[in-house]
Short mmCIF file of C-alpha atoms in Angstrom, two decimals:
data_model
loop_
_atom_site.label_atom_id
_atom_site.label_comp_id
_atom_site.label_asym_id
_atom_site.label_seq_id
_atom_site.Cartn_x
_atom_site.Cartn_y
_atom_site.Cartn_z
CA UNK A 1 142.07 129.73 162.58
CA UNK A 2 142.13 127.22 159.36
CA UNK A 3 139.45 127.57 156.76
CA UNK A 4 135.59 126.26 157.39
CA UNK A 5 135.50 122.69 157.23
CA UNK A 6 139.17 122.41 156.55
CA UNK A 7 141.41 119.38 158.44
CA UNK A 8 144.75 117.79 158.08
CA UNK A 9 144.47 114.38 156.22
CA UNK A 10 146.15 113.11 159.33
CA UNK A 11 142.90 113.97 161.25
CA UNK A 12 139.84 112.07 161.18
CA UNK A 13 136.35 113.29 160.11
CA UNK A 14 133.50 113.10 162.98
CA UNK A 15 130.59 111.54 161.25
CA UNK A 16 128.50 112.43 164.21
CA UNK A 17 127.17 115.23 166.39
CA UNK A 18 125.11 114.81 169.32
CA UNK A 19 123.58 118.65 170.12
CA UNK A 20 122.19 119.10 173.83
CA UNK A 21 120.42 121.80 172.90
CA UNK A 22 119.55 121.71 177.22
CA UNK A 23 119.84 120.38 180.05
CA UNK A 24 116.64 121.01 181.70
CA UNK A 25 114.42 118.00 181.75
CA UNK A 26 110.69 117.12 183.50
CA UNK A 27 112.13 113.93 184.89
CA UNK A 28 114.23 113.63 187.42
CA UNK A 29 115.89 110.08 186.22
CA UNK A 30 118.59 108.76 188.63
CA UNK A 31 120.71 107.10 186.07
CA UNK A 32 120.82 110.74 184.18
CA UNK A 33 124.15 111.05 182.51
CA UNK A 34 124.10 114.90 182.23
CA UNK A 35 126.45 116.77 184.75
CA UNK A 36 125.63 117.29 188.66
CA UNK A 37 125.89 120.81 188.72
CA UNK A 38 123.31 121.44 185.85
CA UNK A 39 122.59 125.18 186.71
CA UNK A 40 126.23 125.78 185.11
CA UNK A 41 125.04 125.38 181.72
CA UNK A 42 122.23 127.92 181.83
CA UNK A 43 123.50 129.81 179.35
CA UNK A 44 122.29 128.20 176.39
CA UNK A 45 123.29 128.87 172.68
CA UNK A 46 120.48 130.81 171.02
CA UNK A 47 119.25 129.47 167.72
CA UNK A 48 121.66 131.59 165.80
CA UNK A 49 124.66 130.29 167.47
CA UNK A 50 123.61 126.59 166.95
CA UNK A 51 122.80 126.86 163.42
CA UNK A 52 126.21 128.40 163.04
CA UNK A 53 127.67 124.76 164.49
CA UNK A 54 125.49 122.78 162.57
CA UNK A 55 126.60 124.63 159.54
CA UNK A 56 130.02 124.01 160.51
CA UNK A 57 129.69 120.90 161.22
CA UNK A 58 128.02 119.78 158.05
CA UNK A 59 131.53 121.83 156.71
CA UNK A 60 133.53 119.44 158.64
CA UNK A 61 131.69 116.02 157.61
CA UNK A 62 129.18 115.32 159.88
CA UNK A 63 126.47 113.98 158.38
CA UNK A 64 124.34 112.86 161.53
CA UNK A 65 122.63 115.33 163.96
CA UNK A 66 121.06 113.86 166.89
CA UNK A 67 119.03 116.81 169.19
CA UNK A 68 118.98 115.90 172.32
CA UNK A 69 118.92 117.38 176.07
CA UNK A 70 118.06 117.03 178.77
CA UNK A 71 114.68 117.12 176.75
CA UNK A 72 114.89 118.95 173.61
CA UNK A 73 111.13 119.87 173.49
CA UNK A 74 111.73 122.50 175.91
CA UNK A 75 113.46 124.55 173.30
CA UNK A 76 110.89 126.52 171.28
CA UNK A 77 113.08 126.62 168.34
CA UNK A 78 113.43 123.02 168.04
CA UNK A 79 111.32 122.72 164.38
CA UNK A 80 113.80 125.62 162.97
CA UNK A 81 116.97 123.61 164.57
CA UNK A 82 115.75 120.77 162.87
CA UNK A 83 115.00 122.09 159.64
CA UNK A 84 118.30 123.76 159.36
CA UNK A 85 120.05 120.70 159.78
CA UNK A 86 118.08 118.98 157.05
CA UNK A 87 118.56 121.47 154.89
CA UNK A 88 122.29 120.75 155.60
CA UNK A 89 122.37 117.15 154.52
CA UNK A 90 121.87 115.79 157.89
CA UNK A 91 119.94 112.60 158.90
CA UNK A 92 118.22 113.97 162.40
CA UNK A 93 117.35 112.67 165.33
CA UNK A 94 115.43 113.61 168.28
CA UNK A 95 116.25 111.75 171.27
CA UNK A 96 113.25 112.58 173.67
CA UNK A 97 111.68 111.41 176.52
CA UNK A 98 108.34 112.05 174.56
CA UNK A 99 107.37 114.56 177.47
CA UNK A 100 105.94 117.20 175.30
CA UNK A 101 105.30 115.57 172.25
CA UNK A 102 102.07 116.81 171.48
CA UNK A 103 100.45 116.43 167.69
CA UNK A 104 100.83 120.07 166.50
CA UNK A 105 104.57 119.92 167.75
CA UNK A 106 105.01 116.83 166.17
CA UNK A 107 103.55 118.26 163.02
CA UNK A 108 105.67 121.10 163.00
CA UNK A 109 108.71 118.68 163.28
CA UNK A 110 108.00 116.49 160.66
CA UNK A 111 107.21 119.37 158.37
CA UNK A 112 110.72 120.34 159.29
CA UNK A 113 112.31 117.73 157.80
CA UNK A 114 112.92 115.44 160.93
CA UNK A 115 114.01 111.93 159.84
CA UNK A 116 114.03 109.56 163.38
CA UNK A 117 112.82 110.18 166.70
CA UNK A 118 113.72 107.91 170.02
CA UNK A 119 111.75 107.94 173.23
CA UNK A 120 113.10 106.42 176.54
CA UNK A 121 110.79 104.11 178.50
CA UNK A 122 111.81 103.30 181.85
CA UNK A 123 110.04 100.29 182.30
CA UNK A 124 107.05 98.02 181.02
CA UNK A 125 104.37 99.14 183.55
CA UNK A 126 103.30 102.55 185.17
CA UNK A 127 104.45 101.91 188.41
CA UNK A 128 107.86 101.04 188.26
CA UNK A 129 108.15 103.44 184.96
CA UNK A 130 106.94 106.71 186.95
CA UNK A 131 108.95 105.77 190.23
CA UNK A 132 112.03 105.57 188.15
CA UNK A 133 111.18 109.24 185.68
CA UNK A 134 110.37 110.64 189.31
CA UNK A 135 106.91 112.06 187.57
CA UNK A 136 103.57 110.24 186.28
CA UNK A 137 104.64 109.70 182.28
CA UNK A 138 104.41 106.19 181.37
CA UNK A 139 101.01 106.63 179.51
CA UNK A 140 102.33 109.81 177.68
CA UNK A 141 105.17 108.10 176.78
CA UNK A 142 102.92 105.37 175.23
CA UNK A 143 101.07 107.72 173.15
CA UNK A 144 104.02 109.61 171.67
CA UNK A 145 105.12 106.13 170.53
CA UNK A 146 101.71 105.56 168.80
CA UNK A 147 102.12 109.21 167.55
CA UNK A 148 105.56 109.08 166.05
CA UNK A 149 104.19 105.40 164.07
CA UNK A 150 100.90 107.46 163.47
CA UNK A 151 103.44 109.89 161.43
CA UNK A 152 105.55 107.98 159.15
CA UNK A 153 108.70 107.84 161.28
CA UNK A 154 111.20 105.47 162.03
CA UNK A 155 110.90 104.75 166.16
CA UNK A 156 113.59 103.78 168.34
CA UNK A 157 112.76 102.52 171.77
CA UNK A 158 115.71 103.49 174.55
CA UNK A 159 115.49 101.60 178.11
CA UNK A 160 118.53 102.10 180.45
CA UNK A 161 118.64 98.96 182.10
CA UNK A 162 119.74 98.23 185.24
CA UNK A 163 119.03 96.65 188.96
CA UNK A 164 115.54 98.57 189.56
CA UNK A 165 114.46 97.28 186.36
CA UNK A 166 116.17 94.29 184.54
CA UNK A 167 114.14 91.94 185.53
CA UNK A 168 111.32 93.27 183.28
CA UNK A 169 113.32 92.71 180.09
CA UNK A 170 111.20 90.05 178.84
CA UNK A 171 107.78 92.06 179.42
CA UNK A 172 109.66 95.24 178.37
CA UNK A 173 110.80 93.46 174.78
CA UNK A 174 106.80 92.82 174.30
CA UNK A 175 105.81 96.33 175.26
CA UNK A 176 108.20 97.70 172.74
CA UNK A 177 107.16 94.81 170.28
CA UNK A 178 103.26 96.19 171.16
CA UNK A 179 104.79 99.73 169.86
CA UNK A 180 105.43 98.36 166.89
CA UNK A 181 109.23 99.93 167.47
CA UNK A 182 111.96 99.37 164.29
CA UNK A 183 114.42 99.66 166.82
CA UNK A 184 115.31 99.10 170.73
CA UNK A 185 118.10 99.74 172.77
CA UNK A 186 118.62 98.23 175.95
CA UNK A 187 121.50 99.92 177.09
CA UNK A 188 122.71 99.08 180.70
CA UNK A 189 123.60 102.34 182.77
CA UNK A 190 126.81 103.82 182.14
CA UNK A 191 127.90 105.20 185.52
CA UNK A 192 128.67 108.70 184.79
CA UNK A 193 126.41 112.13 186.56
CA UNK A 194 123.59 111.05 188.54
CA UNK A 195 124.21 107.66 188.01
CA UNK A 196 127.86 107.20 189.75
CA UNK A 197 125.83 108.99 192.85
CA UNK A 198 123.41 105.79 192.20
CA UNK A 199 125.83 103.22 191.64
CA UNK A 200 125.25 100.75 194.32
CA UNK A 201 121.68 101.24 193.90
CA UNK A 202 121.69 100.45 189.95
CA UNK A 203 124.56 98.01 189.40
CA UNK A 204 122.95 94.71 188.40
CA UNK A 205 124.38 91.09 189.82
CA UNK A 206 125.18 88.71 187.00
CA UNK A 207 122.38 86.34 187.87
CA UNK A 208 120.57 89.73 186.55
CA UNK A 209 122.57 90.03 183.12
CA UNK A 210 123.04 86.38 182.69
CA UNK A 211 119.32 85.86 182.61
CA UNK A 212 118.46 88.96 180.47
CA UNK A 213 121.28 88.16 177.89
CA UNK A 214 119.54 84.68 177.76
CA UNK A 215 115.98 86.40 176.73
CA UNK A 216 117.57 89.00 174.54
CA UNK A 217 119.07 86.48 172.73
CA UNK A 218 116.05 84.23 172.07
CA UNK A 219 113.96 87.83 171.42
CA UNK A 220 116.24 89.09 168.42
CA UNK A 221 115.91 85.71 167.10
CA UNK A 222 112.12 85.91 166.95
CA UNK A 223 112.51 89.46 165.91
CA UNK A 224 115.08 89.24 163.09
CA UNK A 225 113.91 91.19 160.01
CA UNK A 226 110.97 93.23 162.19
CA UNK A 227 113.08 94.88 164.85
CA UNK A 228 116.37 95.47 165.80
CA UNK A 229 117.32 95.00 168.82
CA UNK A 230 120.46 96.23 170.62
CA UNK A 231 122.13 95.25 173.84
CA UNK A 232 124.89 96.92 175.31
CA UNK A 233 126.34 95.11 178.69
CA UNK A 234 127.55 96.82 181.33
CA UNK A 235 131.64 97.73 181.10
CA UNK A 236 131.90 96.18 184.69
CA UNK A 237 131.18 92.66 183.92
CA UNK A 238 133.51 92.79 181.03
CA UNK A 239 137.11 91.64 180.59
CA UNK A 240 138.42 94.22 178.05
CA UNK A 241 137.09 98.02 177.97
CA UNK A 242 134.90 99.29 175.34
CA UNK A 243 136.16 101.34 173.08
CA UNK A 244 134.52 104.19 173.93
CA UNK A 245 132.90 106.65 171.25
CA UNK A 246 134.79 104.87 168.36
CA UNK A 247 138.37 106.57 169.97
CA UNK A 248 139.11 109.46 171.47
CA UNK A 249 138.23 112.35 168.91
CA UNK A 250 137.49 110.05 166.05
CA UNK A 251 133.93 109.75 165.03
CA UNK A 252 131.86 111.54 167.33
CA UNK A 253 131.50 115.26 168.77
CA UNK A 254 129.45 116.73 171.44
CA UNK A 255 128.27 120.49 171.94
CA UNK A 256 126.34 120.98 175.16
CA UNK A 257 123.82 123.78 175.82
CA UNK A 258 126.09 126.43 176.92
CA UNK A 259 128.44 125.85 173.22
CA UNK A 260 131.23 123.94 175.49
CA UNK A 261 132.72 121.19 172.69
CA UNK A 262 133.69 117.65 173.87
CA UNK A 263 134.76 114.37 172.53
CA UNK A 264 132.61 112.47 174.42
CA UNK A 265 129.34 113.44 176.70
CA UNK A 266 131.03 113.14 180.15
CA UNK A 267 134.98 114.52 179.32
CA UNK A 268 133.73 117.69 181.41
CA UNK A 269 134.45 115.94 184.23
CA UNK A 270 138.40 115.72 183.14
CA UNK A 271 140.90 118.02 183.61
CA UNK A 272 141.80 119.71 180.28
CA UNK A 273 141.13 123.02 178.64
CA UNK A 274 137.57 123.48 178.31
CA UNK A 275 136.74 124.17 174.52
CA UNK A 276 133.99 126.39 173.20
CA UNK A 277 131.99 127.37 169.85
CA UNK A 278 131.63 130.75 171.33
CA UNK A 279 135.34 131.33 171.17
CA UNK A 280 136.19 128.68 168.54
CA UNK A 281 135.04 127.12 165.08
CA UNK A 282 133.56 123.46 165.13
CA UNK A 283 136.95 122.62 163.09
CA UNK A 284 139.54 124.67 164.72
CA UNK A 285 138.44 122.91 168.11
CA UNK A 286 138.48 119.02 166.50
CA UNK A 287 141.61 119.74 164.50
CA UNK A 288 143.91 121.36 167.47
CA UNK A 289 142.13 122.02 170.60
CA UNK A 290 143.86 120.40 173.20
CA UNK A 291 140.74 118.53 174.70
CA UNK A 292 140.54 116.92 171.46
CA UNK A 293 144.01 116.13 170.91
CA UNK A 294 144.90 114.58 174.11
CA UNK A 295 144.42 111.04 174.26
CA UNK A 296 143.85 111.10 169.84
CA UNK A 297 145.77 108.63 168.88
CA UNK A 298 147.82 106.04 171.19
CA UNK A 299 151.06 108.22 171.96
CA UNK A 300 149.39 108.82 175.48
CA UNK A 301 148.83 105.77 176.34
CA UNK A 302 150.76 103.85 179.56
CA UNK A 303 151.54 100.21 180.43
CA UNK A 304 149.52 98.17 179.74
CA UNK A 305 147.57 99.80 177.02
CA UNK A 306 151.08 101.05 175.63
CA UNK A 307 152.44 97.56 174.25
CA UNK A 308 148.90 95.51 174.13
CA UNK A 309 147.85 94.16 170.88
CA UNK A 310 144.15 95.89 171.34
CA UNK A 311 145.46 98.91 171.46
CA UNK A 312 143.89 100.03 168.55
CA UNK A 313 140.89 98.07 169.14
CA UNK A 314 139.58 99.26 172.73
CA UNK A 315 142.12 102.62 172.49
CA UNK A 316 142.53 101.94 175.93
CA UNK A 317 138.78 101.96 176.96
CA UNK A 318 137.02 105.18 178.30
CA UNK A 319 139.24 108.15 179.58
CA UNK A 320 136.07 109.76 181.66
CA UNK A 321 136.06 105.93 183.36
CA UNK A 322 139.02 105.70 184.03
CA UNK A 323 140.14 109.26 185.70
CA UNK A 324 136.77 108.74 187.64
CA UNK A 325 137.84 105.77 189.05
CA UNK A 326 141.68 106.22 189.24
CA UNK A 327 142.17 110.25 189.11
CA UNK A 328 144.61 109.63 186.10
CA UNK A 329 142.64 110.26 182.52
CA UNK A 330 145.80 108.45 181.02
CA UNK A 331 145.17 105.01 182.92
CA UNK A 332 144.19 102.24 181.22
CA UNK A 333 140.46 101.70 182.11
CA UNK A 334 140.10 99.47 185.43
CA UNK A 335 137.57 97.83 183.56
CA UNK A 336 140.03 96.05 181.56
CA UNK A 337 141.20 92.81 183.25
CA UNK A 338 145.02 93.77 182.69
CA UNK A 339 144.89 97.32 184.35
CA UNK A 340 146.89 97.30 187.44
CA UNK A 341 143.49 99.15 188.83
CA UNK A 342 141.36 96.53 187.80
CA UNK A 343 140.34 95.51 191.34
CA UNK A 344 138.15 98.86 191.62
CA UNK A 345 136.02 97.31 189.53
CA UNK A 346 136.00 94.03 191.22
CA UNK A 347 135.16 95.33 194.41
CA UNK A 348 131.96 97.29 192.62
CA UNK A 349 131.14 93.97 190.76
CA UNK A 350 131.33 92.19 194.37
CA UNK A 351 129.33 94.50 195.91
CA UNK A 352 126.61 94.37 193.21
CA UNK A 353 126.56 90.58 194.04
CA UNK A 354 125.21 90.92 197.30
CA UNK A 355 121.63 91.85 198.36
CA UNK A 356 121.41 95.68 197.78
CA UNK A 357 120.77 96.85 201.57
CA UNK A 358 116.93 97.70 202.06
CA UNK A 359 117.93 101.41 203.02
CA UNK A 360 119.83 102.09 199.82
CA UNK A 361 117.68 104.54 198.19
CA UNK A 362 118.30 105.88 194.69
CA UNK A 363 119.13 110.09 194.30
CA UNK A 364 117.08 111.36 191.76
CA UNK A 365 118.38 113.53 189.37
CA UNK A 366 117.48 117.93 190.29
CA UNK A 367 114.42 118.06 188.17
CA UNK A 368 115.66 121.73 186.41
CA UNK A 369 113.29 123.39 184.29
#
């Protein structure tokens, strides 16, 4: 094993860790990102064990430490978690579906040290908000908001869009606005977990994303200098691939509740050598484990990613997208106009374009508490 903290120049420095302390969660969301077969990562660290990883990470540069699940409010040691990583240098971050958020735990969390807390929002209005959490939470999620204002923090407001709801973006941009929010996401769903069973059921047409682009655009105009607001587009509509998390094994880490380590939140799903902090420092595993050194770099990389100019733009887009789609984690991402798979994604996009059959109901994610 090298020493705590220590890396090869040659290596990049994560900047980022994104801790899911668990995976059990009240709602039962259908574009849920966390894995199928959730009852696999029972097993959770204890608070000893991830203190010991945020300590090493802090070692190894991270200086961002977002707590998130699942829904992090179901750990009881959450205030201590967060504290410890404060006390580490860490800017923290819960991201929380505000289920839980109750004043006295909120105290106890800003007493801790907690710097930023973002709450997801499904929608604009209790109907629509509650079908899509699968449980009644759209008011409690409005009061957490008022709550975490009420406290001094900075608030970040997280909607997944996508076909059940995009059509809301406008009233959902003056909800947030209501909240008085710094910040709002409006990320379109990434189809990994829950939401690749839900893909025909979430996928938007682009007479959807033309017109929302078209409002988000005039709304972060109006809002410049009170809110931020971020839009992320859906890969499937694009030409070239994202370049997911930054590149392989270059900014970003993940620990999930049961202390496996991945570069991204879905590489589970590939097939490489799973990694653990139980077994494994933080550095040891982002210096030489072979999860993280696999597609690091572009000395993996096939035709057409091998010779293209954006090679060390897009790194080939995502590696979870594109073994999902083609079975080959070295592939270059069928989202990317050039990929000799590209048509998988055409035939999605096609799809999305035509009315979404009546009986095409959405799977909700296994509520697992």
């Amino acid at each position: 094993m090298t020493g705590a903290g220590a890396v090869p120049p040659a290596v990049p420095r994560p900047f980022g860790l994104l801790a899911e302390l668990t995976y059990r969660c009240p709602l039962a969301c259908a574009y849920c990102s966390n894995p199928i077969e959730l009852d696999r990562y029972d097993d959770e660290l204890s608070t000893a064990e991830w203190q010991r990883v945020f300590t090493e990470a802090a070692e190894l540069g991270v200086l961002q430490c977002h707590l998130s699940g699942g829904e992090p409010l179901l750990r009881r040691d959450l205030p201590e978690l967060a504290r410890t990583a404060n006390e580490l240098g860490m800017y923290t971050n819960l991201v929380t579906s505000a289920i839980g958020l109750t004043r006295s735990r909120a105290e106890r969390l800003r007493e801790a040290g907690l710097d930023h807390v973002q709450v997801s929002v499904q929608a604009d209005e209790p109907a629509t908000a509650d079908r899509i959490a699968g449980i009644p939470s759209f008011a409690r999620k409005l009061d957490a908001c008022r709550l975490v204002r009420e406290l001094g923090w900075p608030l970040t407001v997280n909607v997944v869009l996508h076909r059940q709801n995009i059509d809301r973006v406008s009233e959902i941009l003056d909800l947030v606005e209501e909240l008085q929010a710094d910040r709002v996401e409006l990320a379109n769903t990434q189809y990994y977990g829950w939401a690749w069973k839900n893909r025909t059921a979430l996928l938007p047409s682009r007479e959807q994303l033309d017109r929302a682009e078209e409002i988000v655009t005039t709304a972060r105009e109006r809002l410049r200098g009170r809110m931020e607001v971020v839009h992320v587009l859906p890969d499937y509509y694009s030409r070239y691939p994202k370049p997911c998390m930054g590149g392989w094994a270059q900014r970003q880490l993940t620990v999930t509740p049961d202390g496996s380590a991945l570069p991204c939140p879905a590489a589970q799903t590939l097939p490489l050598p799973r990694a653990s902090v139980r077994e494994s420092s933080v550095a040891d595993i982002w210096t030489g484990h072979p999860l993280f050194t696999a597609y690091r770099g572009d000395g993996w990389m096939q035709e057409p990613c091998r010779t293209c100019d954006l090679r060390e733009t897009d790194f080939g887009g995502c590696r979870c997208q594109a073994f999902q789609l083609t079975g080959d984690a070295a592939a270059t991402d069928p989202v990317c106009h050039l990929s000799p798979d590209h048509h998988l994604v055409e035939n999605a996009v096609e799809r999305a374009n035509r009315p979404v059959p009546v009986d095409v109901e959405l799977v909700p994610r296994l509520r697992h508490l």
